[in-house]
Coordinates of C-alpha atoms in Angstrom, one line a residue:
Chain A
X1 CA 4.8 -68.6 123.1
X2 CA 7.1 -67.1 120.3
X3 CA 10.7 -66.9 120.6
X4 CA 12.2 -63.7 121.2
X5 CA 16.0 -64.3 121.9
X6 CA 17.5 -67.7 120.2
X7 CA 21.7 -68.4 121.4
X8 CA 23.0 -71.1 120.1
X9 CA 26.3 -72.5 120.6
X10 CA 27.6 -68.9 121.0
X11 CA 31.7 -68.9 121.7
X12 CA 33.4 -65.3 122.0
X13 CA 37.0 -65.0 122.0
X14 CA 38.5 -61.2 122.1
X15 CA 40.6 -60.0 119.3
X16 CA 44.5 -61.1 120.2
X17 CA 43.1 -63.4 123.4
X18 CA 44.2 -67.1 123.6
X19 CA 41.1 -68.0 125.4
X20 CA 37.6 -67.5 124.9
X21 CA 35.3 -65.0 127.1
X22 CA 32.6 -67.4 126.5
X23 CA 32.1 -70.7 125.2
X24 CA 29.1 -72.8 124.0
X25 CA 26.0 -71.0 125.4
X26 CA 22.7 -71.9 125.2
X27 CA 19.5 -69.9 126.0
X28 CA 15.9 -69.2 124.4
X29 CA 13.9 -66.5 125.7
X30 CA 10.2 -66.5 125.0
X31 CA 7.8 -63.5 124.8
X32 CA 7.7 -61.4 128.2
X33 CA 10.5 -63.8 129.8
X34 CA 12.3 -62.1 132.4
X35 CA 16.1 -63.5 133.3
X36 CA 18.5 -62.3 135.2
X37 CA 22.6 -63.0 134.5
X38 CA 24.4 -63.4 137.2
X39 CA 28.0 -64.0 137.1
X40 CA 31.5 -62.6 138.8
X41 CA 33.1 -59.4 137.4
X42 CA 35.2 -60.3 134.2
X43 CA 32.9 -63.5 133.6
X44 CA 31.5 -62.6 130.5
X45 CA 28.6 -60.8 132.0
X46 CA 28.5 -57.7 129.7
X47 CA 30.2 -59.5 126.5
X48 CA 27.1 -61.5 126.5
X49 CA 24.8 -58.5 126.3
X50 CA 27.0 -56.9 123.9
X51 CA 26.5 -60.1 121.7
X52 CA 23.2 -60.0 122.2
X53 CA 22.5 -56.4 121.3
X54 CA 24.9 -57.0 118.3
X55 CA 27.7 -54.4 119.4
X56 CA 30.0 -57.9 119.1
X57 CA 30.2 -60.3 115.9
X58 CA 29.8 -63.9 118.0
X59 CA 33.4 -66.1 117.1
X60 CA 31.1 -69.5 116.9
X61 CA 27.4 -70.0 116.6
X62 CA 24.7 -67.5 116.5
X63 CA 22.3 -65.1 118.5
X64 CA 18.9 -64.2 116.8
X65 CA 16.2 -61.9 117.2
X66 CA 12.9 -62.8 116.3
X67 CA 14.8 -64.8 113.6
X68 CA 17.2 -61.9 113.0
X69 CA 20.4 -60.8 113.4
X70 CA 20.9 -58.5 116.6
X71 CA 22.0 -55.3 114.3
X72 CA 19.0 -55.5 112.2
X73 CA 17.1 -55.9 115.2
X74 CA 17.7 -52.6 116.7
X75 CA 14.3 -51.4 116.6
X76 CA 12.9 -54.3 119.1
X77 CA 15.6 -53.4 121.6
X78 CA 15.7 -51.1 124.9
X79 CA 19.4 -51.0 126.3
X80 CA 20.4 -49.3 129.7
X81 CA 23.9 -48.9 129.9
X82 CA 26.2 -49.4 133.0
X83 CA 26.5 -46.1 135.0
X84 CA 30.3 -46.2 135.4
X85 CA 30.1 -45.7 131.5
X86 CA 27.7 -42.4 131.4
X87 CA 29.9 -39.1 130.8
X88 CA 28.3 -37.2 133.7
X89 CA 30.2 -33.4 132.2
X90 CA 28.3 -34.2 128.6
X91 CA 26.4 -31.1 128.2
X92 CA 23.2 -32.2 127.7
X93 CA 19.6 -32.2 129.1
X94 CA 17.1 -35.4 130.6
X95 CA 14.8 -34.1 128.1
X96 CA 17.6 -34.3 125.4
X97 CA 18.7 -37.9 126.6
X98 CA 15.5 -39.8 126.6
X99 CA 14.2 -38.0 123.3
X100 CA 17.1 -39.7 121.9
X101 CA 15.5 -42.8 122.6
X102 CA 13.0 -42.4 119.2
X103 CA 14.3 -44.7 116.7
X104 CA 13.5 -43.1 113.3
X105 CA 11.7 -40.0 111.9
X106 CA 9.9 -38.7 114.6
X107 CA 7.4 -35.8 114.4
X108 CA 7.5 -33.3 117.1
X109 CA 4.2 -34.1 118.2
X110 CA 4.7 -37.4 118.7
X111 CA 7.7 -36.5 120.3
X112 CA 6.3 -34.1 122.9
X113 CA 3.2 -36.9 123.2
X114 CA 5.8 -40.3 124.0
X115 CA 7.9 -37.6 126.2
X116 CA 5.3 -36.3 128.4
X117 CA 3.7 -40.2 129.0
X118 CA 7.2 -41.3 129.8
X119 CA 7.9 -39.0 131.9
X120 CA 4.9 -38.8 134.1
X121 CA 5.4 -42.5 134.3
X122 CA 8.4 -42.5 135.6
X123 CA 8.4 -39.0 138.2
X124 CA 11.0 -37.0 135.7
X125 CA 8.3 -34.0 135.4
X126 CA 11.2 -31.9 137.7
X127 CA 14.3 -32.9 135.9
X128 CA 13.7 -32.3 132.3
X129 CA 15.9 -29.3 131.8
X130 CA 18.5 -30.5 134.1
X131 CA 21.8 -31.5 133.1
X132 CA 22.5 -35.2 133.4
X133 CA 25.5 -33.8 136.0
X134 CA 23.1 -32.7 138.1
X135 CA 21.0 -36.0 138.9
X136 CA 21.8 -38.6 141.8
X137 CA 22.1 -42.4 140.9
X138 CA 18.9 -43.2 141.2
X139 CA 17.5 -40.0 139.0
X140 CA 20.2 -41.2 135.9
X141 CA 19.0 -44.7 136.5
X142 CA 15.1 -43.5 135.3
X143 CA 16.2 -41.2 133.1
X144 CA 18.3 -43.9 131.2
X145 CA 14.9 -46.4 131.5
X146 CA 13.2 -43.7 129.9
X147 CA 15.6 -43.8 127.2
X148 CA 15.5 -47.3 126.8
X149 CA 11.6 -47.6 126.4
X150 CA 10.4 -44.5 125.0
X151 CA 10.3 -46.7 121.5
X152 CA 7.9 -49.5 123.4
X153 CA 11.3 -51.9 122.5
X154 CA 9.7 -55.5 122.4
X155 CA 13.5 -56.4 124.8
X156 CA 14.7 -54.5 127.7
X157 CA 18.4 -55.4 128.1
X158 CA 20.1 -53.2 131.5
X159 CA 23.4 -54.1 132.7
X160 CA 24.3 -53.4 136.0
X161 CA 20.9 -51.4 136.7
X162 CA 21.5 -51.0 140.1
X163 CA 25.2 -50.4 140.9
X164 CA 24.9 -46.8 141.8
X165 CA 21.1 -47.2 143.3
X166 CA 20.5 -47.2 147.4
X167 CA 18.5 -50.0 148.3
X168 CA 15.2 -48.2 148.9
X169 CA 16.3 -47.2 145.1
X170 CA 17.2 -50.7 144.0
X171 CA 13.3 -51.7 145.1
X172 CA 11.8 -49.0 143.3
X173 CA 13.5 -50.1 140.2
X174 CA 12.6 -54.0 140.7
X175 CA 9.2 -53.3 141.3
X176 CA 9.0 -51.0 137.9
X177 CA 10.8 -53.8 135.9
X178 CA 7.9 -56.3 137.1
X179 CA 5.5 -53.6 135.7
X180 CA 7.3 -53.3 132.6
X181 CA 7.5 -57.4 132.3
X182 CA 4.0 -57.5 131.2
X183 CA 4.9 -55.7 127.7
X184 CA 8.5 -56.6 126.8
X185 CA 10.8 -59.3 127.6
X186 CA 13.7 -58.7 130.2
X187 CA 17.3 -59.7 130.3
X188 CA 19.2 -57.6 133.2
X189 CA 22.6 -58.8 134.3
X190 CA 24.4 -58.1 137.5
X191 CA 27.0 -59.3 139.9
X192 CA 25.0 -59.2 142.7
X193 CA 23.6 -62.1 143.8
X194 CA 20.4 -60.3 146.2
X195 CA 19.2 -59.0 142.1
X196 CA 17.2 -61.7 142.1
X197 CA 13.8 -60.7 142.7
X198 CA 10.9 -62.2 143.0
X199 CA 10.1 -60.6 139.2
X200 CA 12.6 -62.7 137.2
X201 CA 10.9 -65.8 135.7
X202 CA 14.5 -67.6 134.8
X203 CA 18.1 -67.5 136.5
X204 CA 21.0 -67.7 134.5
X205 CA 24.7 -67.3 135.4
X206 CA 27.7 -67.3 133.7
X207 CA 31.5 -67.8 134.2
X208 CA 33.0 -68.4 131.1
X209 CA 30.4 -71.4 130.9
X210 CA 26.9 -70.5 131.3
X211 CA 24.3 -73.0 133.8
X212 CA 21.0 -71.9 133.2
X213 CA 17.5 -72.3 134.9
X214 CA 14.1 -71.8 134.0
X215 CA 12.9 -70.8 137.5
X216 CA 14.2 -67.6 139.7
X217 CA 16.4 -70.0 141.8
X218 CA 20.0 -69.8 142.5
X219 CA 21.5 -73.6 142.7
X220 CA 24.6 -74.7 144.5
X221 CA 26.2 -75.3 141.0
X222 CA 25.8 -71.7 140.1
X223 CA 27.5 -70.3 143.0
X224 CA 30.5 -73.0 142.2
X225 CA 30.3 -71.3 138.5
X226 CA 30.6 -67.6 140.5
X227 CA 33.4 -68.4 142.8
X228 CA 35.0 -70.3 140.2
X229 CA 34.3 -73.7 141.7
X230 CA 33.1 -76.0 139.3
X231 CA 31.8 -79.0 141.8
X232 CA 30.7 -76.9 144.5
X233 CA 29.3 -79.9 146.4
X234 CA 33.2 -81.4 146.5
X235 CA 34.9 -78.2 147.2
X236 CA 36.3 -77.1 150.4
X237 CA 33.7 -73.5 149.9
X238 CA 31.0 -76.2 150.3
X239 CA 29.9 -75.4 153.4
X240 CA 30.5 -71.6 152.8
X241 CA 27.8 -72.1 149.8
X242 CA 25.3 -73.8 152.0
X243 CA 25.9 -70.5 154.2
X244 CA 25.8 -68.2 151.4
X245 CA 22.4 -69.3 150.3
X246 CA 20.8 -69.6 153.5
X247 CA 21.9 -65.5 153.3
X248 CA 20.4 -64.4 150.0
X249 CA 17.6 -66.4 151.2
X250 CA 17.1 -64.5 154.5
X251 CA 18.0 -61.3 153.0
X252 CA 14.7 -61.3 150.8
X253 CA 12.2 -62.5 153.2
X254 CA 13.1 -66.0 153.4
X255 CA 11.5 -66.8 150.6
X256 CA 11.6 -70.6 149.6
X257 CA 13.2 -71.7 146.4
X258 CA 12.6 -67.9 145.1
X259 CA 15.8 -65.9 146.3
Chain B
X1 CA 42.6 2.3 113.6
X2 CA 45.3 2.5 111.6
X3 CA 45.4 -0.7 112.1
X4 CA 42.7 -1.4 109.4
X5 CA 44.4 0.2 107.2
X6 CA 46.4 -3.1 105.9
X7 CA 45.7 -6.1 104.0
X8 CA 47.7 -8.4 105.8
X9 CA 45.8 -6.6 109.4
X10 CA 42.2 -7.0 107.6
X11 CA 43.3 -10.7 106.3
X12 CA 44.4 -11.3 109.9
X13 CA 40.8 -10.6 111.4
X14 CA 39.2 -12.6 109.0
X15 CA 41.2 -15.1 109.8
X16 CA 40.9 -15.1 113.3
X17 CA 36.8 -14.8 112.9
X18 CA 36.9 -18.0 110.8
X19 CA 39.4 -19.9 112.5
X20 CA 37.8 -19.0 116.1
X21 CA 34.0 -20.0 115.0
X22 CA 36.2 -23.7 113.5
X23 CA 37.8 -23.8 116.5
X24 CA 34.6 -23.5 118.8
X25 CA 33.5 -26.2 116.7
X26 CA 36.0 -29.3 116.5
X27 CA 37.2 -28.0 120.0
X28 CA 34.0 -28.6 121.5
X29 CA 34.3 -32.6 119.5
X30 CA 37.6 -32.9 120.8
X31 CA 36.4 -32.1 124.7
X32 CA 33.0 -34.2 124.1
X33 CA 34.6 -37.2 123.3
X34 CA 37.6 -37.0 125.8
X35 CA 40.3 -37.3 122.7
X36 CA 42.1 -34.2 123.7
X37 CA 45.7 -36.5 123.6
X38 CA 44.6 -37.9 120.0
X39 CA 43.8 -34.8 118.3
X40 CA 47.4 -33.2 120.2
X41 CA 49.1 -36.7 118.2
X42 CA 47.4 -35.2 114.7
X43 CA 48.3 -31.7 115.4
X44 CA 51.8 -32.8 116.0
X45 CA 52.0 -35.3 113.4
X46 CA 50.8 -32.7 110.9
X47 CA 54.0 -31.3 110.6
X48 CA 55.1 -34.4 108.4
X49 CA 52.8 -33.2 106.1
X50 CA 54.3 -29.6 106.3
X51 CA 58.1 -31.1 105.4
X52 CA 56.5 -33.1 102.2
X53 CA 54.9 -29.9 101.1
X54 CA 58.3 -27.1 101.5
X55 CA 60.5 -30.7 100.4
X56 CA 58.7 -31.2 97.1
X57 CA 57.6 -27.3 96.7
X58 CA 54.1 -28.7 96.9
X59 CA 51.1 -26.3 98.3
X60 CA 51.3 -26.0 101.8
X61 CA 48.0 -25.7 103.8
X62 CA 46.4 -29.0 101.0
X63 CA 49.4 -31.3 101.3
X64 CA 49.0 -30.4 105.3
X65 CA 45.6 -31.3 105.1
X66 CA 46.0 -34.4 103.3
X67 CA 48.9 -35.4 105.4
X68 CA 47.0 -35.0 108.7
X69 CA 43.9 -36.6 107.9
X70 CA 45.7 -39.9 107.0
X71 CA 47.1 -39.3 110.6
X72 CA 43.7 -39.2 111.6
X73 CA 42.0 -41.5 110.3
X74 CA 45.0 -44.0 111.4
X75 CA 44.9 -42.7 115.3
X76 CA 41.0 -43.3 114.9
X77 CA 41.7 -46.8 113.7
X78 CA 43.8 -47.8 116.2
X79 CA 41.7 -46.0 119.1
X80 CA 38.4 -48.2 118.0
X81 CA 40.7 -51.1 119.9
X82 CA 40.9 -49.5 123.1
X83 CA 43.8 -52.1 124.4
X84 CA 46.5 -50.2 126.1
X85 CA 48.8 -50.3 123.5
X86 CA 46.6 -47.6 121.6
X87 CA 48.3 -44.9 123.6
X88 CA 51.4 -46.2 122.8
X89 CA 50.9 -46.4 118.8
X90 CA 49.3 -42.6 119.1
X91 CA 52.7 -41.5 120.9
X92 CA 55.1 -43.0 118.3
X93 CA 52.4 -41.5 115.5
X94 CA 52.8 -38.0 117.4
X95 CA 56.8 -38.0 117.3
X96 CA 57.4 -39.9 113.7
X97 CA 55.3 -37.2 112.1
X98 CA 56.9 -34.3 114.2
X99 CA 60.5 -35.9 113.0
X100 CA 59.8 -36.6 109.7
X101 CA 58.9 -33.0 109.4
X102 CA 61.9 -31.9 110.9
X103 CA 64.4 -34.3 108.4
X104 CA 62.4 -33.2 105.1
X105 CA 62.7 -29.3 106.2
X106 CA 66.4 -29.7 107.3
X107 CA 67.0 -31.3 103.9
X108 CA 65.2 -28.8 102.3
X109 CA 67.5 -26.7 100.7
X110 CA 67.6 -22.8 101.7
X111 CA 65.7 -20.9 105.2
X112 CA 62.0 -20.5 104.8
X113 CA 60.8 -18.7 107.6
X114 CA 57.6 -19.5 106.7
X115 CA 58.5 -22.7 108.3
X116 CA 58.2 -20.7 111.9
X117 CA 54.8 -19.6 111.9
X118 CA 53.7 -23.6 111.5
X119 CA 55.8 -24.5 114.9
X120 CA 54.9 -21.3 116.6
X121 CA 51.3 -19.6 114.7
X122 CA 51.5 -15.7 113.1
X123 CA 47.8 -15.4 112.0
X124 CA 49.7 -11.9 110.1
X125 CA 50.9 -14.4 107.5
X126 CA 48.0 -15.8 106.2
X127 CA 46.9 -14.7 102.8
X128 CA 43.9 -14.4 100.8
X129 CA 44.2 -17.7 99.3
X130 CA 44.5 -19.5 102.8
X131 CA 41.2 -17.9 103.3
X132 CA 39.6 -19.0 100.4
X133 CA 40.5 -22.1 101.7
X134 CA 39.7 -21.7 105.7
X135 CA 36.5 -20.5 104.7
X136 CA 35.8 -23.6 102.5
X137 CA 36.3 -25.9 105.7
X138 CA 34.1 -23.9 108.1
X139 CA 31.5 -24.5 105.2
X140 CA 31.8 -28.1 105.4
X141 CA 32.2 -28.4 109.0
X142 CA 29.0 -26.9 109.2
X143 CA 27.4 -28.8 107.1
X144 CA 28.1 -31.8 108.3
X145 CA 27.3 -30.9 111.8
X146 CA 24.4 -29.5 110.6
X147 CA 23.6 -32.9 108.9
X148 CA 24.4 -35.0 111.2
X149 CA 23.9 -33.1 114.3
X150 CA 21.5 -35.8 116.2
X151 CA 24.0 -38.8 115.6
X152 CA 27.4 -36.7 116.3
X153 CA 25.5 -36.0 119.8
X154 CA 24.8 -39.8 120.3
X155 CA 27.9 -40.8 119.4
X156 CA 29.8 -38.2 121.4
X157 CA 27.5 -38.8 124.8
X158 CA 26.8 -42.6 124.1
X159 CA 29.2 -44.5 121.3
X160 CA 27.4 -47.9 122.9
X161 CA 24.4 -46.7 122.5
X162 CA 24.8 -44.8 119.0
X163 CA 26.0 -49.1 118.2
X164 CA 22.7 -50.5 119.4
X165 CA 20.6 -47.4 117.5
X166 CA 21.4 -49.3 114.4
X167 CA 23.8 -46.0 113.4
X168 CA 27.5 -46.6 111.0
X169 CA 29.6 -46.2 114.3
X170 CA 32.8 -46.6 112.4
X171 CA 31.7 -43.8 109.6
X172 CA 30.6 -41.2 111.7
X173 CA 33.9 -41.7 113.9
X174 CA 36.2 -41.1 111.0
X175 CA 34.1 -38.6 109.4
X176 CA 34.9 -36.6 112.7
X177 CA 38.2 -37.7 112.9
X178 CA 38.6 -35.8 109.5
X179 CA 36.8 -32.6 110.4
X180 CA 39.1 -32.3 113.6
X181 CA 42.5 -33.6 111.5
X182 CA 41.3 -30.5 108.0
X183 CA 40.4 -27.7 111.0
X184 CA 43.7 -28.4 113.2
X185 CA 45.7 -27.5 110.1
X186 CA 43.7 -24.2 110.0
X187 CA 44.2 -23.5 113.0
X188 CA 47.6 -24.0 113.0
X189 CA 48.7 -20.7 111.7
X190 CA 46.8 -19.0 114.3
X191 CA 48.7 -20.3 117.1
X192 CA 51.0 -23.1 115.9
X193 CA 51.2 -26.7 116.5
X194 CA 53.1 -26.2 119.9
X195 CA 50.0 -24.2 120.9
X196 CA 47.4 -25.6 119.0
X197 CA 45.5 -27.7 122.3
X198 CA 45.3 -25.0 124.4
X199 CA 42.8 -23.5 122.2
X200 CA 41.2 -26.1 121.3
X201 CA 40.3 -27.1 124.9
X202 CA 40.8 -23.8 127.4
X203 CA 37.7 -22.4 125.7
X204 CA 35.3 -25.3 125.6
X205 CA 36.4 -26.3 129.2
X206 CA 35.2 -22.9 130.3
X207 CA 32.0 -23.3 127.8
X208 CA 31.3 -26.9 129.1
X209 CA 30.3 -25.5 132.4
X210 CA 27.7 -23.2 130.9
X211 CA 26.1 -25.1 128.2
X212 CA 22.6 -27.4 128.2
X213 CA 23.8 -28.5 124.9
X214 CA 26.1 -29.6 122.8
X215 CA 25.5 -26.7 120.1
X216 CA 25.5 -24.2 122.7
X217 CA 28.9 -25.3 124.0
X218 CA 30.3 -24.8 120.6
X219 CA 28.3 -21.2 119.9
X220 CA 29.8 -20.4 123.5
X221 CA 33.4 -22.1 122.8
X222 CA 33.5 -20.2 119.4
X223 CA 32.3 -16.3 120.9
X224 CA 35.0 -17.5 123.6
X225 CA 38.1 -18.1 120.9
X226 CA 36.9 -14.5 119.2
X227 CA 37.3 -13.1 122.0
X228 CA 40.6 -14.5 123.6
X229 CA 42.0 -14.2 119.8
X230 CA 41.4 -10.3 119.4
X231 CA 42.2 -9.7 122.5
X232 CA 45.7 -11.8 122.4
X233 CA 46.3 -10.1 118.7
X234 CA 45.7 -6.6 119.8
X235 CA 48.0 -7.2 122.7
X236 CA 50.4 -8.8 120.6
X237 CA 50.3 -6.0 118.5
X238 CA 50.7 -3.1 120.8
X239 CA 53.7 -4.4 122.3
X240 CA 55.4 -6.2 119.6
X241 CA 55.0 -9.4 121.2
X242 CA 53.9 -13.2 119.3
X243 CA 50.7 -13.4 118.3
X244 CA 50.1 -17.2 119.0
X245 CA 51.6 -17.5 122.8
X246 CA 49.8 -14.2 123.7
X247 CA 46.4 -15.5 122.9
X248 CA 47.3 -18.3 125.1
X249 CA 48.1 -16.8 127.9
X250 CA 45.0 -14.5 127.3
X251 CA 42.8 -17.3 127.7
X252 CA 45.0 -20.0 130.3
X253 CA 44.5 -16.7 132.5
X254 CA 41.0 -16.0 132.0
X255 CA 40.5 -19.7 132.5
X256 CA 42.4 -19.5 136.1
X257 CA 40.1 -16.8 136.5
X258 CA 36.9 -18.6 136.1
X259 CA 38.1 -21.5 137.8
X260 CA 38.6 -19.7 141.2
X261 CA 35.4 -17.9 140.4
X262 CA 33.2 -21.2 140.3
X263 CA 34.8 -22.7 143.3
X264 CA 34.5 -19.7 145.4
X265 CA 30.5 -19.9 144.3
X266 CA 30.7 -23.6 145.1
X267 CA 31.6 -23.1 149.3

């Protein structure tokens, strides 16, 4: 399989910082590979994916797409933004918001054509001419997928895609991703640990540090990265961990080794 | 109507047209992109430029200009690092350009009570030259937005996304910056830098509400200033009051208005 997303010893440190957000991360992504980032709130989380879709310059090392830089790769990419960051008084329209999604010069034909197939795809047929202030979480959620692959991006990066979602919602939205895996690759992060679903392919979480693994499984050593304890084995949280596991793992249908 | 019957009245309507369809414009930017405090730091700090100008008997309204898009293009600098400190820089920006104004006009020798109008707006002041020159912006400001309509809209909804589009972020940002820095110096004279905000947000807040779009919020916004404006200057007029602060209060109470009229729908 071809390489779609290629980090390599990737350190970001914030303009004025002392310390670096991140520091020496690793990760290839092949075609259709679907990981999810897990990591506390402040732990580099969203830098990352702003690396990665080339809104930040990386301090050390590199992140390519298909052999490219991330800002010449903007045509491959689908992004849905956090919610908390979505100016809900904008005047504007869900038909407005997810035509804005067509990278280039677009006819109005093939406008009205990629509209009306996304759309029906994703249930918006009722909301079109609605203001974005009028939709619930879940509505703003689709509407903002929509957006992000009304181009057919080759990537689908979300961040936070279920924050504002109920969990009937946060299903809905899972099983759609695992649809959409079969066509693009998928990078979601979040700081909930019950994200993983039995779509993702590869687990990755990061604190500063990032411990990656190529199968949908949380390990012991990741939750030590997302509490901030290093060796959880040694810790006193160990047994909390063993606890906290045995939870996510009950939570979605005690499924072994696939939390 | 014998109002009409004077240049200074018939250069005072013009005025008011052009000014109110600039302000509808940059007013709706301003509201869009939450930087009602930045663009009250360039209005204020425009008044540096104003000192320079009546200091060094320099044109007014293009040394202004001049003056206050330097201010803006240095509050959009410092806004693209969105530390905390920003809103401190923007503050001292605000007050240095107001006080510089101040020193340059005290040392300026002689009263010009031109000087007034800047602080306070008198729309009955402006001359056909200033129109020349009003009109000029309202040309480019349209053009531009006409332009670059689609990737204003993205930046103003989505600056993150407008980044991962591919589009000059940075550019567009200053480009705007300028638009709002030239119009707030027209603007000025209509109801002065004290005023200046109110009209540049009391009618796109009230517009907001009732637009699908962002061009409709400014068509909206723009009918809105017409009408506040001619309504505050024929006030104004009729009982000998200021031009600028009436058109203010004109549209703060028709705002009030509106607001209790929306919440009552609300319940």
């Amino acid at each position: 399989m071809k390489n779609i997303v290629e980090i390599k010893n990737l350190s970001y440190k914030y303009p004025n910082e002392d310390d670096f957000a991140l520091k020496d991360i690793n990760i290839t992504l092949s075609d259709k590979d679907y990981i999810v980032i897990l990591g506390p709130n402040g732990g580099g989380k969203t830098t990352l994916l702003k690396l990665i879709l080339g809104i930040l310059k990386p301090t050390e090392g590199s992140v390519n797409i298909k052999g490219k830089l991330p800002e010449e790769s903007y045509s491959s990419i689908g992004y849905v933004p956090q919610q908390i960051n979505v100016k809900r008084e904008f005047p504007i329209t869900v038909r407005k918001v997810i035509s804005l999604g067509l990278k280039g010069d677009v006819s109005k034909h093939r406008l009205e054509e990629k509209l009306e197939s996304i759309v029906n795809e994703l249930k918006l047929n009722d909301l079109l001419d609605k203001r974005v202030s009028e939709l619930s979480g879940g509505q703003l959620q689709r509407v903002y997928l929509a957006r992000a692959i009304i181009s057919d991006p080759e990537i689908l990066i979300l961040d936070e895609p279920t924050s504002n979602i109920d969990p009937y919602g946060t299903f809905c939205f899972f099983s759609y991703l695992e649809k959409l895996n079969e066509r693009m690759t998928i990078i979601t992060v979040s700081h909930n640990l019950n994200i993983v679903t039995s779509g993702a392919k590869s687990v990755a979480c990061v604190n500063k540090i990032l411990l990656f693994n190529d199968k949908p499984v949380i390990t012991k050593e990741m939750l030590g990265l997302m509490y901030g304890l290093h060796d959880a084995h040694s810790c006193h949280f160990g047994h909390y961990l063993e606890e906290e596991i045995e939870h996510i793992q009950h939570s979605m249908g005690g499924q072994s080794g696939n939390i | 109507m014998e109002i009409f019957s004077y240049q200074f009245m018939l250069n005072a309507l013009i005025g008011i047209f052009i000014s109110s369809v600039l302000c509808g414009i940059v007013g709706s930017l301003i509201v869009v992109n939450r930087i009602v405090s930045l663009a009250g730091s360039i209005a204020h700090a425009a008044y540096g430029g104003v000192g320079i100008a009546f200091y060094f008997g320099l044109p007014v309204q293009l040394i202004t200009m001049l003056f206050s898009s330097i201010s803006g293009l240095i509050i959009a600098k410092i806004s693209e690092n969105s530390s905390h400190r920003s809103d401190s820089y923007i503050g001292i920006l605000w007050a240095s350009g107001m006080a510089l104004g101040i020193i340059l006009i005290d040392l300026t020798p002689g009263y010009n009570a031109d000087i007034m109008t800047y602080l306070f707006g008198n729309i009955l002041t402006i001359t056909s030259e200033d129109l020349i020159i009003s009109f000029l912006i309202l040309l480019i400001t349209l053009f531009v937005i006409i332009i670059f309509y689609n990737r204003i809209l993205i930046l103003s909804f989505d600056k993150e996304y407008a980044m991962v589009m591919g589009y000059n972020v940075r550019l567009l940002n200053y480009v705007i910056y300028v638009l709002i820095s030239v119009s707030i110096v027209i603007l000025i004279r209509m109801t002065g830098i004290i005023m200046i905000m109110a009209m540049l947000t009391i009618p796109q807040n009230i517009a907001i509400k009732r637009s699908k779009s962002l061009f409709s919020m400014m068509v909206i916004s723009s009918i809105l200033v017409i009408f506040f404006s001619l309504l505050g200057f024929f006030f104004a007029y009729k009982f000998d009051l200021s031009t600028g602060a009436t058109i203010i209060i004109f549209s703060a109470l028709i705002y009030l208005l509106d607001s209790v009229y929306l919440y009552a729908k609300k319940r």
